CSV table of C-alpha atoms in Angstrom, one decimal:
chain,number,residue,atom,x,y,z
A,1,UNK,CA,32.5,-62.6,-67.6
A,2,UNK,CA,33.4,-65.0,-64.6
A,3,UNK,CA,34.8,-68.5,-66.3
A,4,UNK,CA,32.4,-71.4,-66.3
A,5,UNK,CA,33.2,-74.2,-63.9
A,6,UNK,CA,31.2,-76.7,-65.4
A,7,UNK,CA,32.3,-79.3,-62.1
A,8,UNK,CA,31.2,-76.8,-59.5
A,9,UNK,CA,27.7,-77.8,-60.6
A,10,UNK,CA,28.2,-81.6,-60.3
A,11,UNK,CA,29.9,-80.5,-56.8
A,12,UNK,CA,26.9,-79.0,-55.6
A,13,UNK,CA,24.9,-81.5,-57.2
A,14,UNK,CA,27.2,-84.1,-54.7
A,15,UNK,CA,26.6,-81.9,-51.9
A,16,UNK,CA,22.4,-81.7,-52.1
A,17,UNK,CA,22.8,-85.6,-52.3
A,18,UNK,CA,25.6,-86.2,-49.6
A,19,UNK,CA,22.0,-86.4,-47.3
A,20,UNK,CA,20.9,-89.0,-49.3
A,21,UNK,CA,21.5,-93.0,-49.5
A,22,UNK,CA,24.4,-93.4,-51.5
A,23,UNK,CA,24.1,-94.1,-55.1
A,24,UNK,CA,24.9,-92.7,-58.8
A,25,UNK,CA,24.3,-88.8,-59.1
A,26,UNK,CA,23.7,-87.1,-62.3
A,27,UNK,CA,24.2,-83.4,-63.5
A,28,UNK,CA,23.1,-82.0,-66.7
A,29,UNK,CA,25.3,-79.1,-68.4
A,30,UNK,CA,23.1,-77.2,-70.7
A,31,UNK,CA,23.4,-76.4,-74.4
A,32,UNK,CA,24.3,-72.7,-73.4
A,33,UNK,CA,26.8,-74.0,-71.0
A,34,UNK,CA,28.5,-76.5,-73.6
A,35,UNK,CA,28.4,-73.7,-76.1
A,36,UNK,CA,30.7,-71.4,-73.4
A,37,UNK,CA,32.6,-73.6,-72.6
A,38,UNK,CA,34.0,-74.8,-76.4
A,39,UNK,CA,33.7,-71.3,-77.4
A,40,UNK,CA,36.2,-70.7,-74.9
A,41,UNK,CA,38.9,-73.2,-77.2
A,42,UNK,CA,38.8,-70.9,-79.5
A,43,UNK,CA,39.7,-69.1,-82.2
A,44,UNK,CA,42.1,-71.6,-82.8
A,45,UNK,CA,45.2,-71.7,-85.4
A,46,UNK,CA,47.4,-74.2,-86.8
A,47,UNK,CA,49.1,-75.8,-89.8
A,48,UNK,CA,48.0,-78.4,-92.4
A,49,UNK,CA,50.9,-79.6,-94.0
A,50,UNK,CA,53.7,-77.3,-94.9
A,51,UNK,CA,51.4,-75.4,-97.1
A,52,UNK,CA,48.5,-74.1,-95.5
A,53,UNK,CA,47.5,-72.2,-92.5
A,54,UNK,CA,44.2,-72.7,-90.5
A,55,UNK,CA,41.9,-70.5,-88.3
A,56,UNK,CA,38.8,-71.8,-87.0
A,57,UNK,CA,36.6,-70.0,-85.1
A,58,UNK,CA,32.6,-69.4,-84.2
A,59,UNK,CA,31.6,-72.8,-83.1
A,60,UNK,CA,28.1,-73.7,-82.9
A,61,UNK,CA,27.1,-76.4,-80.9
A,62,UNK,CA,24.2,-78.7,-81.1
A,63,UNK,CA,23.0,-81.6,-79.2
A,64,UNK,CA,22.3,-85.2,-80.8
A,65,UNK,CA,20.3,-87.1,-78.7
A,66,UNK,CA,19.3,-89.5,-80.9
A,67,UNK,CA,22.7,-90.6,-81.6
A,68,UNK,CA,24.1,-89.8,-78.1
A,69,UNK,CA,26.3,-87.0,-79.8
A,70,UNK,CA,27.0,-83.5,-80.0
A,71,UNK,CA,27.5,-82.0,-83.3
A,72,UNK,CA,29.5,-79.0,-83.7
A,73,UNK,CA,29.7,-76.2,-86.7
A,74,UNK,CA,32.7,-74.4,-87.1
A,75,UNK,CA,34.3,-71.6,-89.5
A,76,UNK,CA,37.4,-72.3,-91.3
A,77,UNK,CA,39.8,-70.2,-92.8
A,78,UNK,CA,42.7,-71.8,-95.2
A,79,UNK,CA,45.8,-69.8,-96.5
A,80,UNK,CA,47.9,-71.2,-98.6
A,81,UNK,CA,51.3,-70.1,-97.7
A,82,UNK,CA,52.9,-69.4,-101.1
A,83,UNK,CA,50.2,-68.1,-102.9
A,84,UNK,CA,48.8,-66.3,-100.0
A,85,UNK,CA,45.0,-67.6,-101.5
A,86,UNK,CA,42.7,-67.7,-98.5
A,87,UNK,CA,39.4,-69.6,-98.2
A,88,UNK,CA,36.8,-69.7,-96.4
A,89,UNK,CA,34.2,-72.0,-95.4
A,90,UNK,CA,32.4,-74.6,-92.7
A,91,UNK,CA,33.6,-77.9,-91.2
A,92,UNK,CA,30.4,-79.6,-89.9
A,93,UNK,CA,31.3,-82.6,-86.8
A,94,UNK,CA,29.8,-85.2,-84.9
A,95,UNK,CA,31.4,-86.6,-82.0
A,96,UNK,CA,31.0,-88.9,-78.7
A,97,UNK,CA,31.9,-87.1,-75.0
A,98,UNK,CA,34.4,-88.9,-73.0
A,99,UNK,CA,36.0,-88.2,-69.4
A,100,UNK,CA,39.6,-89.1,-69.6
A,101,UNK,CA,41.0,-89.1,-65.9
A,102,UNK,CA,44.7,-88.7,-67.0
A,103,UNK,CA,44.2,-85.2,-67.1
A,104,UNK,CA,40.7,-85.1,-65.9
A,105,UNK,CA,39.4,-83.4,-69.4
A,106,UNK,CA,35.5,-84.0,-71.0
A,107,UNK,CA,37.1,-84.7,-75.2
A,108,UNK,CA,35.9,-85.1,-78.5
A,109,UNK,CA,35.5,-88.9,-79.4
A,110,UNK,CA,35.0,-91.1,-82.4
A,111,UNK,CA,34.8,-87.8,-84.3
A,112,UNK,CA,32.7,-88.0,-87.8
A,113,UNK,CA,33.2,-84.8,-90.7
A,114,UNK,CA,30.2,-84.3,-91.7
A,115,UNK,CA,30.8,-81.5,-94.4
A,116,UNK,CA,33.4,-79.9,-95.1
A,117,UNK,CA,32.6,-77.1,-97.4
A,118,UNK,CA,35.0,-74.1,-99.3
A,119,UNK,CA,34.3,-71.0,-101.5
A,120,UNK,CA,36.7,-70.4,-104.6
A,121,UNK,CA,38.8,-73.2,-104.2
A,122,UNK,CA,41.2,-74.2,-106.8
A,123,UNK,CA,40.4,-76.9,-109.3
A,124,UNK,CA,43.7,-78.1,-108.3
A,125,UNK,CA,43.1,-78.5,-104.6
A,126,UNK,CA,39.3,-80.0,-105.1
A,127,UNK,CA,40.5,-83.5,-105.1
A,128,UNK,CA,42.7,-82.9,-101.4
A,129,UNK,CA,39.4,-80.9,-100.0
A,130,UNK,CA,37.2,-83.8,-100.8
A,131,UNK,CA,38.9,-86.5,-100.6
A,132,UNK,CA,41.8,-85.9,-97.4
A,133,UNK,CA,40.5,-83.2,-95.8
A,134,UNK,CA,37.8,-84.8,-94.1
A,135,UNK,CA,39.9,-88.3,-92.8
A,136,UNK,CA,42.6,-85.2,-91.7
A,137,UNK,CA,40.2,-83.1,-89.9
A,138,UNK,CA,38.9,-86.5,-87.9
A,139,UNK,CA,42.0,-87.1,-87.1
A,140,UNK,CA,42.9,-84.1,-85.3
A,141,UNK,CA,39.7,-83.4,-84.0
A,142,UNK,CA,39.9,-87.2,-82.3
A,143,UNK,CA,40.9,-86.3,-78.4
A,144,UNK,CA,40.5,-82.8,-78.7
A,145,UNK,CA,39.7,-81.3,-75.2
A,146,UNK,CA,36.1,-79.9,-74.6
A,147,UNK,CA,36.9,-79.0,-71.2
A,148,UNK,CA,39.9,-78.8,-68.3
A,149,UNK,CA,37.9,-79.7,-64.6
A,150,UNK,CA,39.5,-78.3,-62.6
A,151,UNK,CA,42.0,-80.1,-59.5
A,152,UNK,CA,39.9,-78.3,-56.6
A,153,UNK,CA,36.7,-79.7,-58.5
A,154,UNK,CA,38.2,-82.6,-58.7
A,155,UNK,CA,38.8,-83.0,-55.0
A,156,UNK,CA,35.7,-82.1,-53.8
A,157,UNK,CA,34.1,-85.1,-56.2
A,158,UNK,CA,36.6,-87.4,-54.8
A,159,UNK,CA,36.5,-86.4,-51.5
A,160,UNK,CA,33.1,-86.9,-51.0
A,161,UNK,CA,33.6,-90.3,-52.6
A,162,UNK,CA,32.5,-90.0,-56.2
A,163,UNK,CA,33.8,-90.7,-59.6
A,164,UNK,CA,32.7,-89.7,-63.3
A,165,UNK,CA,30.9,-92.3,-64.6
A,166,UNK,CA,28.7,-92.3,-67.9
A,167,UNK,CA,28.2,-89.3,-70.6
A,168,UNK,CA,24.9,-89.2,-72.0
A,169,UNK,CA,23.6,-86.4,-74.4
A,170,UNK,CA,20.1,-85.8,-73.9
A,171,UNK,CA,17.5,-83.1,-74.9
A,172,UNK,CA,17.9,-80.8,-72.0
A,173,UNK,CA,22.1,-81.0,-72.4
A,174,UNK,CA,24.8,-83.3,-71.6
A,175,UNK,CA,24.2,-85.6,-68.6
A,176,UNK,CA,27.1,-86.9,-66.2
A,177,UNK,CA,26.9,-89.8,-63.9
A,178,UNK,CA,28.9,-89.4,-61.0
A,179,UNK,CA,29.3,-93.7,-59.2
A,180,UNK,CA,29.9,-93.8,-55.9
A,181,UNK,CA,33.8,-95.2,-55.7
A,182,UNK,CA,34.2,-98.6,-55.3
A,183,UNK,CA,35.6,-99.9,-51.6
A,184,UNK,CA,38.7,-101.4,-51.9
């Protein structure tokens, strides 16, 4: 399957326009699209501490107009490393879209656990779950990377003179505002 290029869109979207008096251009990237392209991050695997493992996988987007979010639901397995004990279970997120030009990514923002639930966990360990688990997952969920756009993409926004503004989740998907650069 060819990888998405969720920028060549907003490129053509700047070409169609180019005709056009200059102003702000928008482009949409559907549900589908979004679910491609953060399906794409994973499965992911890390560490929590020096005791446990993590896998996530399967996420399942959805989009939060309302609240100009996305929400996100996404399986978790935790090992504990001595004990070998594995659960499983579903870290539910809400989070904000933002463009950060350093490294010209789409991330997670102001990210919100939701729930955070686990089969056959310890008594022991129902205190962390409940109570740290969630600030932790926000935490490193805050800045993760949705999406890379990609330097050619880049270029051809720039060149013809256009810069990401706004991020705006509406009912048909998330919507990007390219401005028009300002003239020095």
């Amino acid at each position: 399957m060819p990888r998405i290029r969720g920028w060549m869109v907003v490129a053509a979207v700047v070409a169609v326009a180019g005709c056009a008096a200059p102003g702000p251009r928008t482009t949409v990237i559907s549900q589908d699209k979004l679910q491609s392209l953060l399906a794409a991050r994973f499965p992911y695997s890390g560490r929590l501490g020096p005791l446990f493992e993590l896998q996530a996988q399967a996420p399942q987007v959805r989009l939060l107009p309302t609240q100009n979010r996305l929400g996100t639901a996404i399986q978790v397995q935790v090992t504990e490393r001595l004990t070998h004990a594995v659960f499983n279970g579903v870290l539910d997120v809400d989070y904000a879209v933002q463009f950060e030009p350093s490294d010209q990514t789409l991330r997670m923002a102001d990210v919100h656990v939701n729930t955070l639930n686990f089969t056959g966990v310890p008594e022991r360990y129902q205190a962390v779950v409940q109570g740290l688990a969630p600030q932790l997952a926000e935490r490193v969920l805050d800045g993760v990377k949705l999406h890379q756009v990609s330097a050619k993409d880049m270029a051809v926004v720039n060149g013809w003179g256009y810069e990401p503004g706004s991020i705006e989740v509406t009912p048909a998907g998330l919507r990007i505002t390219l401005n028009p650069k300002k003239l020095p």
